[in-house]
Structures are given as structure tokens and as C-alpha cells.
Tab-separated table of C-alpha atoms in Angstrom:
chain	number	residue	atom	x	y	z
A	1	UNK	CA	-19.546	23.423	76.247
A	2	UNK	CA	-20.822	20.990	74.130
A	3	UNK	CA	-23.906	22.388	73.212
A	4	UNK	CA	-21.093	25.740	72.166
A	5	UNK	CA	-19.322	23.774	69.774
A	6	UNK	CA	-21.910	21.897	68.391
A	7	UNK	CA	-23.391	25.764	67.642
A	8	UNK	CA	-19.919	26.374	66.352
A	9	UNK	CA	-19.623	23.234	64.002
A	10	UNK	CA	-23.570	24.624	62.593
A	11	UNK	CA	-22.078	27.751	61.767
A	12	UNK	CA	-19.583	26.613	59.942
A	13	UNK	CA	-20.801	24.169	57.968
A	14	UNK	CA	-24.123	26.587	56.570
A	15	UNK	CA	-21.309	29.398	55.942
A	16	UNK	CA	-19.031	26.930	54.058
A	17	UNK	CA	-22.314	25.913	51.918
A	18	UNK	CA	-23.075	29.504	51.371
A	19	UNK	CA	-19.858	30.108	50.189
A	20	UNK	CA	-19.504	27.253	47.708
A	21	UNK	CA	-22.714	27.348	46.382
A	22	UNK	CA	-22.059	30.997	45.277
A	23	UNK	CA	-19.085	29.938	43.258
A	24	UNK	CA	-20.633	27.162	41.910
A	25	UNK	CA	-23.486	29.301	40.469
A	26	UNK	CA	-21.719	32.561	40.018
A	27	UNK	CA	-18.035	31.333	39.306
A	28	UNK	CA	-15.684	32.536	37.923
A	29	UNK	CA	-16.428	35.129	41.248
A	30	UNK	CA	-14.181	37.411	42.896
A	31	UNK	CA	-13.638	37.673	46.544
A	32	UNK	CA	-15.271	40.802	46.601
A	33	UNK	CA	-18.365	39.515	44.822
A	34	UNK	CA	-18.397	36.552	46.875
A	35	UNK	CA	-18.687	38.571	50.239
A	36	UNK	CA	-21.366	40.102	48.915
A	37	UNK	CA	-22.993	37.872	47.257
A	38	UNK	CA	-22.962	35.221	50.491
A	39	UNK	CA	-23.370	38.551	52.934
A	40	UNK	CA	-20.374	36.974	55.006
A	41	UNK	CA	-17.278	38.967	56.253
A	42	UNK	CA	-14.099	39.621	54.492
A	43	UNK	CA	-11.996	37.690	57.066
A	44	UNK	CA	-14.677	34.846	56.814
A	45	UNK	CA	-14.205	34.506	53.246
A	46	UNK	CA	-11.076	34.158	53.286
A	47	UNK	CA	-10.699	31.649	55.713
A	48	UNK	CA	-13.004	29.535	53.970
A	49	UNK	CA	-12.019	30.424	50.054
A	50	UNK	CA	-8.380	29.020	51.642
A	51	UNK	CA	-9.811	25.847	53.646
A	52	UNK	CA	-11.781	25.087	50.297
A	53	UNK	CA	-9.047	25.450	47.896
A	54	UNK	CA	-6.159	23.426	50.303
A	55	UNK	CA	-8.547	20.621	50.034
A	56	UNK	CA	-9.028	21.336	45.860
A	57	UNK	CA	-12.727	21.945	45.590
A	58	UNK	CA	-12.395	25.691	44.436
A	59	UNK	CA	-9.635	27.024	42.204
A	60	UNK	CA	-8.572	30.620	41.082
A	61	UNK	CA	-9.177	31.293	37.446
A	62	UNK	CA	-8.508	34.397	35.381
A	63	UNK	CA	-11.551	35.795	33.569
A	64	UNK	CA	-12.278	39.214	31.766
A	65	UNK	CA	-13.788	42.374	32.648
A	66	UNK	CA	-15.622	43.588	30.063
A	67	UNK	CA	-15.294	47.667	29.726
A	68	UNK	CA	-11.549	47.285	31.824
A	69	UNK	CA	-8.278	47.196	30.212
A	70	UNK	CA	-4.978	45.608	31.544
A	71	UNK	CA	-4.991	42.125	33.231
A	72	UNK	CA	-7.657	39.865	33.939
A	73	UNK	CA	-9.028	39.777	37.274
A	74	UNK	CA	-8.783	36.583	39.784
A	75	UNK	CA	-12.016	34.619	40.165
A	76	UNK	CA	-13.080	31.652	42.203
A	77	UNK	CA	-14.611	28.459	40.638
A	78	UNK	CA	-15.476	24.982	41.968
A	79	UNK	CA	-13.434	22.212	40.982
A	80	UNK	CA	-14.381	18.960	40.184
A	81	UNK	CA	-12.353	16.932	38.416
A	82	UNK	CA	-11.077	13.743	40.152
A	83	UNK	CA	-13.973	14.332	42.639
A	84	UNK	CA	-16.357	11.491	42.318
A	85	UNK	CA	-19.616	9.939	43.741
A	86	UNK	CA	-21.015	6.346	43.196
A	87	UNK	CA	-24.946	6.375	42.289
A	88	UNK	CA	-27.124	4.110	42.914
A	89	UNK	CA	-30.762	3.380	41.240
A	90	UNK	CA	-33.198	0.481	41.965
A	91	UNK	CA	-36.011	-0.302	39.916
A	92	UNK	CA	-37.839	-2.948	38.164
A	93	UNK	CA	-35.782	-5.403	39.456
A	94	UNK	CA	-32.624	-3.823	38.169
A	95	UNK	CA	-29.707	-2.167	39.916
A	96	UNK	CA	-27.892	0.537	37.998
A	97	UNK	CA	-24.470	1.439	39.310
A	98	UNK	CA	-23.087	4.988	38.139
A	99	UNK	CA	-19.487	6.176	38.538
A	100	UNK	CA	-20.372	10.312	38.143
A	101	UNK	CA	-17.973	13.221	38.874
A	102	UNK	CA	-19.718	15.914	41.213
A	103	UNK	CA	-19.552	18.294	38.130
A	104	UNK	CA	-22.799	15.546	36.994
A	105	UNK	CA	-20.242	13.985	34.094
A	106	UNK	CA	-20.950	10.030	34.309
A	107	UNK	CA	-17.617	8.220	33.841
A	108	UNK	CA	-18.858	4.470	34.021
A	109	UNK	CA	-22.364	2.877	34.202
A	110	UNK	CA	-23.533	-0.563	34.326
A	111	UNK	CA	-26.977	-2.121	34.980
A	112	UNK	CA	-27.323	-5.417	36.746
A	113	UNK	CA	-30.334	-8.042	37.409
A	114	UNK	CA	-31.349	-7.752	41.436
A	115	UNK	CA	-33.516	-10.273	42.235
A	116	UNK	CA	-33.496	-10.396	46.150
A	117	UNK	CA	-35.908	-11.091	48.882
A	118	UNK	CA	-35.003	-9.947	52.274
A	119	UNK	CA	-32.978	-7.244	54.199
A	120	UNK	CA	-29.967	-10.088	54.176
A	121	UNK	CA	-29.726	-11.265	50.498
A	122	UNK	CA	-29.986	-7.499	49.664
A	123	UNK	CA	-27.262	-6.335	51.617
A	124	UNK	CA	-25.288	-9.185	50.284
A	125	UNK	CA	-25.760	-8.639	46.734
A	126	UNK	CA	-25.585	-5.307	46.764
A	127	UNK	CA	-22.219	-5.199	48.383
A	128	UNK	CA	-21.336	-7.875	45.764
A	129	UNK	CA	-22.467	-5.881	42.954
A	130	UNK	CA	-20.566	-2.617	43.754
A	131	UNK	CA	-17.099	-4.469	44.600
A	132	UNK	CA	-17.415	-6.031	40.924
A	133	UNK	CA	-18.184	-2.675	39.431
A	134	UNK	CA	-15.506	-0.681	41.280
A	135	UNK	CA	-13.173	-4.056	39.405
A	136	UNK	CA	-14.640	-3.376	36.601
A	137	UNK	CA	-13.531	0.549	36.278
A	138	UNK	CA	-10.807	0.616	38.399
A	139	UNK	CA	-9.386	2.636	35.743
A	140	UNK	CA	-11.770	5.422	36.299
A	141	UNK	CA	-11.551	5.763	40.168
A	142	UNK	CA	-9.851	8.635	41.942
A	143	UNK	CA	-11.473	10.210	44.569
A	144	UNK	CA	-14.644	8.216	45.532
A	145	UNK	CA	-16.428	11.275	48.105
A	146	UNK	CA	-20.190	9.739	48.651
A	147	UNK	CA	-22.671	7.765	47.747
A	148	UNK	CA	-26.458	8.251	47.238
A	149	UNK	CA	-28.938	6.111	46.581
A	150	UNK	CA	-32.374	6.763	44.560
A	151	UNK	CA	-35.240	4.207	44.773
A	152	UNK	CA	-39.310	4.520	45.186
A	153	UNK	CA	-40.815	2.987	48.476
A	154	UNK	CA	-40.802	3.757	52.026
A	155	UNK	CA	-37.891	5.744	53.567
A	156	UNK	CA	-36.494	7.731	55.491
A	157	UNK	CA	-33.647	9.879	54.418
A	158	UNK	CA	-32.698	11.629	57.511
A	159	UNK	CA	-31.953	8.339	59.004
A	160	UNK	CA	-31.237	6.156	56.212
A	161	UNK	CA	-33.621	3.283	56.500
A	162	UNK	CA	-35.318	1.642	53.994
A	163	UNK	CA	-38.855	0.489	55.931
A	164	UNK	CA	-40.620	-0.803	53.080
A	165	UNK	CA	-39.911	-1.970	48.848
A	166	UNK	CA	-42.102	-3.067	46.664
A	167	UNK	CA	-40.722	-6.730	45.595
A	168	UNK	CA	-37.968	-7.144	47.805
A	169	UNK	CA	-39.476	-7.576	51.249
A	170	UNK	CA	-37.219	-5.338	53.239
A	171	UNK	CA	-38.700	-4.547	56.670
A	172	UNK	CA	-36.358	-1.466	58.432
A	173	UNK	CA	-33.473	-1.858	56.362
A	174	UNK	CA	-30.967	0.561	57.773
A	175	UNK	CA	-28.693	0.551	54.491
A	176	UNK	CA	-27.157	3.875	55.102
A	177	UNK	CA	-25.298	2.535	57.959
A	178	UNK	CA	-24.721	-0.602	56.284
A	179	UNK	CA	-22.881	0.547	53.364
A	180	UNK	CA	-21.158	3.375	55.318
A	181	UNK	CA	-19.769	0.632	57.538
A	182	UNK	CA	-18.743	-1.675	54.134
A	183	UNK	CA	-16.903	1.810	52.618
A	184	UNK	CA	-16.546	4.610	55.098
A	185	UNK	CA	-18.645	6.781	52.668
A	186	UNK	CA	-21.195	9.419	53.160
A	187	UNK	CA	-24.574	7.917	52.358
A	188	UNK	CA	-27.668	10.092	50.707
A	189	UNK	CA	-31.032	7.651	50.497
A	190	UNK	CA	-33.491	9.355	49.248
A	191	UNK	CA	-36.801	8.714	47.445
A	192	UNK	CA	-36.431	9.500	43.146
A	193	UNK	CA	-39.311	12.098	43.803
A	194	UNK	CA	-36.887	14.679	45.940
A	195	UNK	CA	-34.061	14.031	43.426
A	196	UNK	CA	-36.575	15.335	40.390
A	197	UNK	CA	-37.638	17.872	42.979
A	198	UNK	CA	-33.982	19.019	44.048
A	199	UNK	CA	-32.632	19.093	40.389
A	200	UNK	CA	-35.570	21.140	39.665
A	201	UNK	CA	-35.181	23.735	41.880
A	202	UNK	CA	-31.323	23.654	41.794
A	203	UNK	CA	-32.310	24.497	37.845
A	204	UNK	CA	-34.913	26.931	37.695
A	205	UNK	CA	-35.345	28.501	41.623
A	206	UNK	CA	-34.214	31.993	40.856
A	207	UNK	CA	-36.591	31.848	37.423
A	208	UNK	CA	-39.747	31.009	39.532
A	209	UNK	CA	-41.719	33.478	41.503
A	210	UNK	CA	-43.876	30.412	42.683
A	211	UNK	CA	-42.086	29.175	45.913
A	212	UNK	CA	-45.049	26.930	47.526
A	213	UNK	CA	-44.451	23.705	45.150
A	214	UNK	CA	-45.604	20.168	45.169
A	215	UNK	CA	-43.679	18.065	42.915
A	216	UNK	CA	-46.070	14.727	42.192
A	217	UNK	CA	-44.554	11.712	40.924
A	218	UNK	CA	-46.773	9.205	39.623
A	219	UNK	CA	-44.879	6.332	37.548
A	220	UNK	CA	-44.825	2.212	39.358
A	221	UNK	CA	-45.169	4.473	42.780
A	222	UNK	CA	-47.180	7.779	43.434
A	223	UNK	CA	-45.189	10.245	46.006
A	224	UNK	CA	-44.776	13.914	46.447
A	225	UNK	CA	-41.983	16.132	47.472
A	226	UNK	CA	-43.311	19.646	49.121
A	227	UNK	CA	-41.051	22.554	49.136
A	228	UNK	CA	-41.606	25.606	51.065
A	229	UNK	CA	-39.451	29.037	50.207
A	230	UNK	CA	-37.222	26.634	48.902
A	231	UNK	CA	-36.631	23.985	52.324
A	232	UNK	CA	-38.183	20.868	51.468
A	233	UNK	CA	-40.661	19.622	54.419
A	234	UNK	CA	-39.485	16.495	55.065
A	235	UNK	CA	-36.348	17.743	55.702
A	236	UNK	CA	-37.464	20.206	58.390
A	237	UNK	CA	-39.919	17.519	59.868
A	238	UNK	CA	-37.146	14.906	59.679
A	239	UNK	CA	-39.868	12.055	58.337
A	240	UNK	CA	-41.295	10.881	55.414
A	241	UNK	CA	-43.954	12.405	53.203
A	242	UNK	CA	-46.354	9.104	52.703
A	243	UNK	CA	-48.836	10.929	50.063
A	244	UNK	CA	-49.383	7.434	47.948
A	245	UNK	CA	-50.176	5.568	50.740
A	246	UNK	CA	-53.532	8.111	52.142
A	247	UNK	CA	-56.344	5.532	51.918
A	248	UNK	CA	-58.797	6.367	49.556
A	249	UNK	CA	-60.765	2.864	49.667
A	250	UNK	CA	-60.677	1.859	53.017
A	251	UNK	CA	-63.633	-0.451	52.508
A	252	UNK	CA	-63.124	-2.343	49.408
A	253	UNK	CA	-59.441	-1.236	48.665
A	254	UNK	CA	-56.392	-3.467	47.306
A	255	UNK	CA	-54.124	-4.499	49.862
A	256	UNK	CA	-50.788	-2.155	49.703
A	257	UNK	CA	-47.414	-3.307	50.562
A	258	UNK	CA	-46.747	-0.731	53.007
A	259	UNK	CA	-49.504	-2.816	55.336
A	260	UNK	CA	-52.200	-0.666	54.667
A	261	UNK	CA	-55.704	-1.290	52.548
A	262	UNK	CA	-57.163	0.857	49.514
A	263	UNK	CA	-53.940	3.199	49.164
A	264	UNK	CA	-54.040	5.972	46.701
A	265	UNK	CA	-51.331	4.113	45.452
A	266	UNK	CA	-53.482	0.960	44.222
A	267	UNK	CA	-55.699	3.335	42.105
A	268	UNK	CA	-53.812	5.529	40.508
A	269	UNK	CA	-49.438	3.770	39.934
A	270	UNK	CA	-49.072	3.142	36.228
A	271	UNK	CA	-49.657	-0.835	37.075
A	272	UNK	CA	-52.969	0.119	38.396
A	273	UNK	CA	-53.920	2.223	35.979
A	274	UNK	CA	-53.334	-0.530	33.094
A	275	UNK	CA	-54.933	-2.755	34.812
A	276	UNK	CA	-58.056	-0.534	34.953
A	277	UNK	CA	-57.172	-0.039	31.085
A	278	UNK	CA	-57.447	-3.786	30.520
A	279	UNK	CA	-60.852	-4.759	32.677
A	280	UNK	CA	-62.739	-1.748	30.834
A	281	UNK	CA	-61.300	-2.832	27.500
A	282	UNK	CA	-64.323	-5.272	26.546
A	283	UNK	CA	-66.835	-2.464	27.286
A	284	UNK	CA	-65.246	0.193	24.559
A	285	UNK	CA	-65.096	-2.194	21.157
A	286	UNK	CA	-64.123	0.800	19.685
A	287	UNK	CA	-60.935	1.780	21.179
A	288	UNK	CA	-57.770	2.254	19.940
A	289	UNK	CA	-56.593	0.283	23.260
A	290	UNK	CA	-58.196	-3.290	20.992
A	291	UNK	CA	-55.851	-2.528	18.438
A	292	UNK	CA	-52.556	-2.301	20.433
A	293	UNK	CA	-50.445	-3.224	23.879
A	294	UNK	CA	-51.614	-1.518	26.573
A	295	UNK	CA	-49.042	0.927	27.444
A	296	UNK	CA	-48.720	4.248	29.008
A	297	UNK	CA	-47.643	5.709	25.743
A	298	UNK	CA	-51.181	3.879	23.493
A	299	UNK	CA	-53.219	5.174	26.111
A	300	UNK	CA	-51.748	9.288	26.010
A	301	UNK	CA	-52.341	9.002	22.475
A	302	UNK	CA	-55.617	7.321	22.483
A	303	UNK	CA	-55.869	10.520	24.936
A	304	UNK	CA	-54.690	12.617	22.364
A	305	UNK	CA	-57.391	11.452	19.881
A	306	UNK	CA	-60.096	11.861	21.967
A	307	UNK	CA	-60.860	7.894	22.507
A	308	UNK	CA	-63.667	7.388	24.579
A	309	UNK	CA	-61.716	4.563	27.049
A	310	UNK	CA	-58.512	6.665	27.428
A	311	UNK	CA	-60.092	9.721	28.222
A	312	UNK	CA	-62.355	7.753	30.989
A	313	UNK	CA	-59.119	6.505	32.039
A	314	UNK	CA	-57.235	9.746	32.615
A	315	UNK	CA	-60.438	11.564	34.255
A	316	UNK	CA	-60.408	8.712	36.756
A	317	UNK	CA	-57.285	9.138	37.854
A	318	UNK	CA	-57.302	12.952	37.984
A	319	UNK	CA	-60.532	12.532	40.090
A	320	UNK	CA	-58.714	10.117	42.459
A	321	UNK	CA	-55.604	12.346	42.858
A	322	UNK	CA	-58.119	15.767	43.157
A	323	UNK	CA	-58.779	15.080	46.811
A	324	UNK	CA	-55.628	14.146	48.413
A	325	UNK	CA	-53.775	17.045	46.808
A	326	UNK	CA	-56.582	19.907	47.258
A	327	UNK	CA	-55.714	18.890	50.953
A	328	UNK	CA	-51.885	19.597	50.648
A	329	UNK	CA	-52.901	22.761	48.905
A	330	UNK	CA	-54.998	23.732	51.372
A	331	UNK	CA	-52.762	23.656	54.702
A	332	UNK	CA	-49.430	24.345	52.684
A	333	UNK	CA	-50.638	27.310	50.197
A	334	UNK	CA	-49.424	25.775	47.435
A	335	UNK	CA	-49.046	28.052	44.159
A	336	UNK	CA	-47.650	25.427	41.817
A	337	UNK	CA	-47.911	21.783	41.171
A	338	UNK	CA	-44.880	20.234	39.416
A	339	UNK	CA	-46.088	16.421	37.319
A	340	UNK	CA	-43.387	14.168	36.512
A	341	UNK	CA	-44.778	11.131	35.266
A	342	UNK	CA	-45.384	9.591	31.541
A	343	UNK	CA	-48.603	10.361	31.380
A	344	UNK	CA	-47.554	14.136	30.373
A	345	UNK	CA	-47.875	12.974	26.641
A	346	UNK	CA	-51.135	13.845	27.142
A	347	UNK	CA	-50.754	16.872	29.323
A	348	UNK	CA	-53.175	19.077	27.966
A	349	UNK	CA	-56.600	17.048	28.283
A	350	UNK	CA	-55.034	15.302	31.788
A	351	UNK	CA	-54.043	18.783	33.281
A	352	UNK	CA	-57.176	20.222	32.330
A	353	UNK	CA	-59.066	17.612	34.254
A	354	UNK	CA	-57.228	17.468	37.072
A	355	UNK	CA	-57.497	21.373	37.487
A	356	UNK	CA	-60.965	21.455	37.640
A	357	UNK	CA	-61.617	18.845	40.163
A	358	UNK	CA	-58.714	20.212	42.393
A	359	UNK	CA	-61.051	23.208	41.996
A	360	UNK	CA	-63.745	21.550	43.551
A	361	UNK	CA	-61.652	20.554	46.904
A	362	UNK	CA	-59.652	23.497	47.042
A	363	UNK	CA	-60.019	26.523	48.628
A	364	UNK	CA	-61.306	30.188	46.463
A	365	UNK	CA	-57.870	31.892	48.378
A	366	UNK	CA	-55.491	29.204	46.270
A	367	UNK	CA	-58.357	28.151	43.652
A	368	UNK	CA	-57.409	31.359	41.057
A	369	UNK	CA	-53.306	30.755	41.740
A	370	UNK	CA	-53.099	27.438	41.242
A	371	UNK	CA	-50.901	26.353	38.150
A	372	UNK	CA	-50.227	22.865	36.979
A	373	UNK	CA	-46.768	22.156	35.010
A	374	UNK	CA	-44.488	19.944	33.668
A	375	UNK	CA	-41.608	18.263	35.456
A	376	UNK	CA	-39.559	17.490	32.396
A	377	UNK	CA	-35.512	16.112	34.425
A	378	UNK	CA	-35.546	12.020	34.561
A	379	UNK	CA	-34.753	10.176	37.674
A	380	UNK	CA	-31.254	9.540	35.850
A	381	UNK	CA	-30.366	13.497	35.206
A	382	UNK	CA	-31.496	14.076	38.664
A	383	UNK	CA	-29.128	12.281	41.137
A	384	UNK	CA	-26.342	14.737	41.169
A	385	UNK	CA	-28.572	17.008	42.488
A	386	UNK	CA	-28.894	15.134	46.243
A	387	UNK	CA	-24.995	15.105	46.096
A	388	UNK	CA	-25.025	18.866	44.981
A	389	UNK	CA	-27.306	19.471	47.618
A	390	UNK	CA	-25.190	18.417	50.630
A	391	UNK	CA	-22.534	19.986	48.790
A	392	UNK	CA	-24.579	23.465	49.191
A	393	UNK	CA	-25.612	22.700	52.541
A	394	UNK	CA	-22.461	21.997	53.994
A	395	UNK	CA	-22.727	18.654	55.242
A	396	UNK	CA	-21.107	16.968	52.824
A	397	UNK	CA	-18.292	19.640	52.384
A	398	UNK	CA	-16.965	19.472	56.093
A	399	UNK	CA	-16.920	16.013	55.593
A	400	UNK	CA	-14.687	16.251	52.441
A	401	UNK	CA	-12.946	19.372	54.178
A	402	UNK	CA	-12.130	16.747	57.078
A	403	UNK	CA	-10.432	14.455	55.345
């Protein structure tokens, strides 16, 4: 019996998804439409379209059918006003609270210095932190629904836990749990590289033919999200995709903060890479790298210029990243490889080099498919995409629907 409704409560939640995820991309939608479109029953529809609207997260709207005369016809669209979501980002020692409406609209944001060490004072401060910003825009709060939570480290979203941080020294932090027990809200942890890869394909799926994508993140932490026909993997494994932490230098490699030695991560993070930057400086007196601060952004354009140390720079760390990913192309078949990171400014040399020694690795049946693009969303424009997708995929919804 248990096993029955457990089946049931499945059902119901992927049908409710189906359904609102239809109007959401194809509102203003009739009922009609909307059978069709979601390939559900009449009588199913219905029962939904009623449960959803009772609960005001769908309205009726009246819209115009071009080529028809007399009155407009009834549609469905999602509604969104009043329904709200707290967002939170950690990085570089900063927390940034956001206030946004589901519809992605931010109503309040405020940035705030975290400088913790330990699962304890993080807990604490945190908590701290979002009672004084819920003070500070009481004015703007209505109905608070979820909260999700983007950071780079260790983690595992299906069960919340935050294993390892760079900087804070968190060991198993089960903060999901935690903050559901502080508010009673819905928690969404997941790593900034399956937000970018979420809003992405939330964005641009039905444009794409290519459905076999790695999205690579490389910024203060290198990570990948793999989706598959669009179902990300570590969602149908249920852990963690640990792609910056393969060893590449086992031998001789930099000590890693996940515990491990010689991590791809050590070689090839933005901190790693200046730091290459500045221990080759003395051997190019030519560079354009003598003449300003070593950034990201002087060493695209030294890139972009042809400098000798740049380029070195960026065919080093294509070379290092050539290996690891030829791998992931070669047992997932993937068609397309999706970059967000800063060093796109200089896309077209970097891209170029990392193509051909992917080519090297990879396999002649994905060698001639392979495409490399730009991931263009930031981390910011991307977290109302892991609310949007447990909106879609029902488990948020039956939680709203619930009460």
C-alpha cells in the first residue's frame, strides 16, 4: 500500500510539472492546447488547471485569436506576483541575500561580509544575517515559498550537505536541513555551475539540436554540469560530479582542500592560473603582463594581441583541461561543450587551442561533432532557474499546492 501511494504521489507531482511548465512557456494557453501540448487527459487537466489556480499560481487571461472574430478566447498563464523565494550566494567571502519573485524580478538585495570558520559559526551567522535582512525589507515580504542556495565547493544537492568550502572549513555541513528547520522552507543547494547550466537550457533547449552538453565552469573553482537529453546526471545518479578535483599531478601536485593532492583544480582556477602568470613574468620582459595588474581581463587581452606570456598561459591551461574532458566526451557522447568563465574575452585563440588538444584525447566518432561555445548567463541571472526547475518538476509545486 505504501509503495501504491508513493507511485500515486510520483504521478502526480511529474503531471502537475508538465502542466505548469506548459503554461509557463506557452501561456496565455487554452485548455485544449494544454492537453495537447502536455499529452495528458481532459479530466486530468482540469483537475490540475483547478488545484493550480485555488492555490493562485495560474490565472485565466483573455488573449486574441488572430484570423477569429467575436470574443477573445480564455487562456491559462502562471502567476507570480506575491510569490517569492529568498536567494542565497556565497563567494569571496561575501554573502549576498536576494528577495526575488518566482517570475525572476529581484525585489531587495543586500551583500554582507562572511567571515566564518566552522560548520557552527556558519550556521550562526548565516541565520543572523537572513533574520536582519528579512527586518530590513519587511516591507517587501508576502509569500516567502523556498529558498536556494548557490555556492562553488563540494556538495551534494540531493541531500543538501555542504562536505567541503574553500575558506570556511565546513566538514558535512547538512545546511539544507538546518535552515529548513530555522524557517520551514524548501531548500535547493546547489553548485553555481548547474544554475548556469539550468538557466541555459531553460533558455535555449528547444533552439539546440545538441542534447549531449557539458557545461564547464572555470572561475576561483573548476566544475562541470553534464546533461543528457536534457536530465542532468547528477541528478539521476543522486551524487556529485567532482570534475575539478581528478588528479592530474599526483606526484608533485598542490595540496587541494577537498583532501586530495595535484587536483585539476590547483592548475587550472583563475588563482592558479595568476599565479602561473606571475612566476613566468620575469622570463617574458616583454609582456604586456610588466606593464599592468595581473588580472584575468590584462591577460585575455594580452591574449588578444598575441603576447608571447598570455598565449603560453592560455595553451597551458587548455592542455591541462584537454584530458579530463576528452574522457567525459568519450563515455557520455558529448556533442557540445558550454564555457562559462572570464577567460571568454579571449575566446577565439583559447577555444581554438583547447579544440585541438581535445582532438588528440578524443575519440574520431565525437572528434568531427564536437563544438565549443559560449556560456554567456552570470551566476546572478541564473538562480531562478533551480527554483523554476522544481517548479517544472513538480516538487516544489505539491509543496506550495500543500499548503
Amino acid at each position: 500500500m505504501t509503495n501504491q501511494t508513493g507511485h500515486i504521489d510520483q504521478i502526480k507531482q511529474l503531471n502537475t510539472g508538465i502542466v505548469y511548465r506548459v503554461i509557463a512557456q506557452h501561456g496565455p494557453i487554452s485548455r485544449i492546447a494544454l492537453s495537447k501540448q502536455s499529452q495528458l487527459a481532459p479530466a486530468s487537466i482540469t483537475k490540475i488547471t483547478r488545484e493550480l489556480m485555488d492555490a493562485h499560481l495560474i490565472q485565466e487571461r483573455e488573449f486574441p485569436v488572430l484570423g477569429l472574430r467575436g470574443r477573445p478566447a480564455i487562456g491559462l498563464v502562471t502567476e507570480s506576483e506575491g510569490w517569492q523565494f529568498l536567494a542565497i550566494r556565497i563567494e569571496n567571502n561575501q554573502l549576498t541575500l536576494s528577495l526575488k519573485e518566482i517570475s525572476s524580478k529581484t525585489l531587495a538585495e543586500n551583500s554582507y561580509s562572511f567571515d566564518v570558520k566552522g560548520n557552527q559559526q556558519f550556521c550562526l551567522q548565516l541565520s543572523a544575517l537572513m533574520s536582519l535582512f528579512f527586518e530590513q525589507n519587511k516591507n517587501c515580504l508576502e509569500r516567502v515559498t523556498a529558498i536556494s542556495i548557490l555556492l562553488d565547493g563540494i556538495l551534494d544537492s540531493s541531500s543538501g550537505v555542504i562536505y567541503r568550502l574553500p575558506n570556511y572549513d565546513l566538514d558535512a555541513l547538512p545546511i539544507s536541513n538546518y535552515l529548513t528547520e530555522q524557517t520551514g522552507l524548501p531548500v535547493y543547494l546547489n553548485p553555481s555551475v548547474n544554475a548556469l547550466a539550468l538557466m541555459d537550457n531553460l533558455s535555449y533547449s528547444t533552439q539546440r539540436r545538441n542534447k549531449n552538453i557539458i557545461y564547464l565552469q572555470l572561475h576561483d573553482v573548476v566544475n562541470i554540469a553534464v546533461l543528457n537529453q536534457e536530465k542532468s546526471l547528477d541528478s539521476s545518479t543522486r551524487h556529485p560530479i567532482l570534475f575539478g578535483h581528478i588528479p592530474v599531478e599526483i606526484l608533485q601536485g598542490l595540496d587541494c582542500y577537498c583532501g586530495g593532492k595535484g587536483c585539476l583544480e590547483t592548475l587550472v582556477s583563475v588563482s592558479s592560473i595568476l599565479k602561473q602568470a606571475r612566476i613566468l613574468l620575469a622570463d617574458y620582459p616583454a609582456s604586456i603582463l610588466n606593464q599592468k595588474e595581473i588580472n584575468i581581463e590584462a591577460i585575455c587581452q594580452g591574449a588578444n594581441i598575441a603576447d608571447s606570456l598570455c598565449l603560453k598561459i592560455l595553451d597551458s591551461v587548455a592542455q591541462q583541461l584537454a584530458h579530463p574532458l576528452a574522457m567525459m566526451i568519450n563515455i557520455l557522447g558529448t556533442q557540445l561543450i558550454l564555457i562559462n568563465s572570464p577567460l571568454n574575452s579571449s575566446d577565439e585563440y583559447w577555444y581554438t587551442q583547447l579544440h585541438h588538444y581535445i582532438n588528440l584525447y578524443v575519440n574520431p566518432l565525437y572528434r568531427s561533432k564536437l563544438l565549443i561555445e559560449k556560456s554567456t548567463f552570470s551566476i546572478k541571472e541564473s538562480e531562478t532557474a533551480v527554483i523554476h526547475h522544481s517548479l517544472y518538476d513538480g516538487s516544489l509545486l505539491l509543496k506550495l499546492l500543500q499548503g
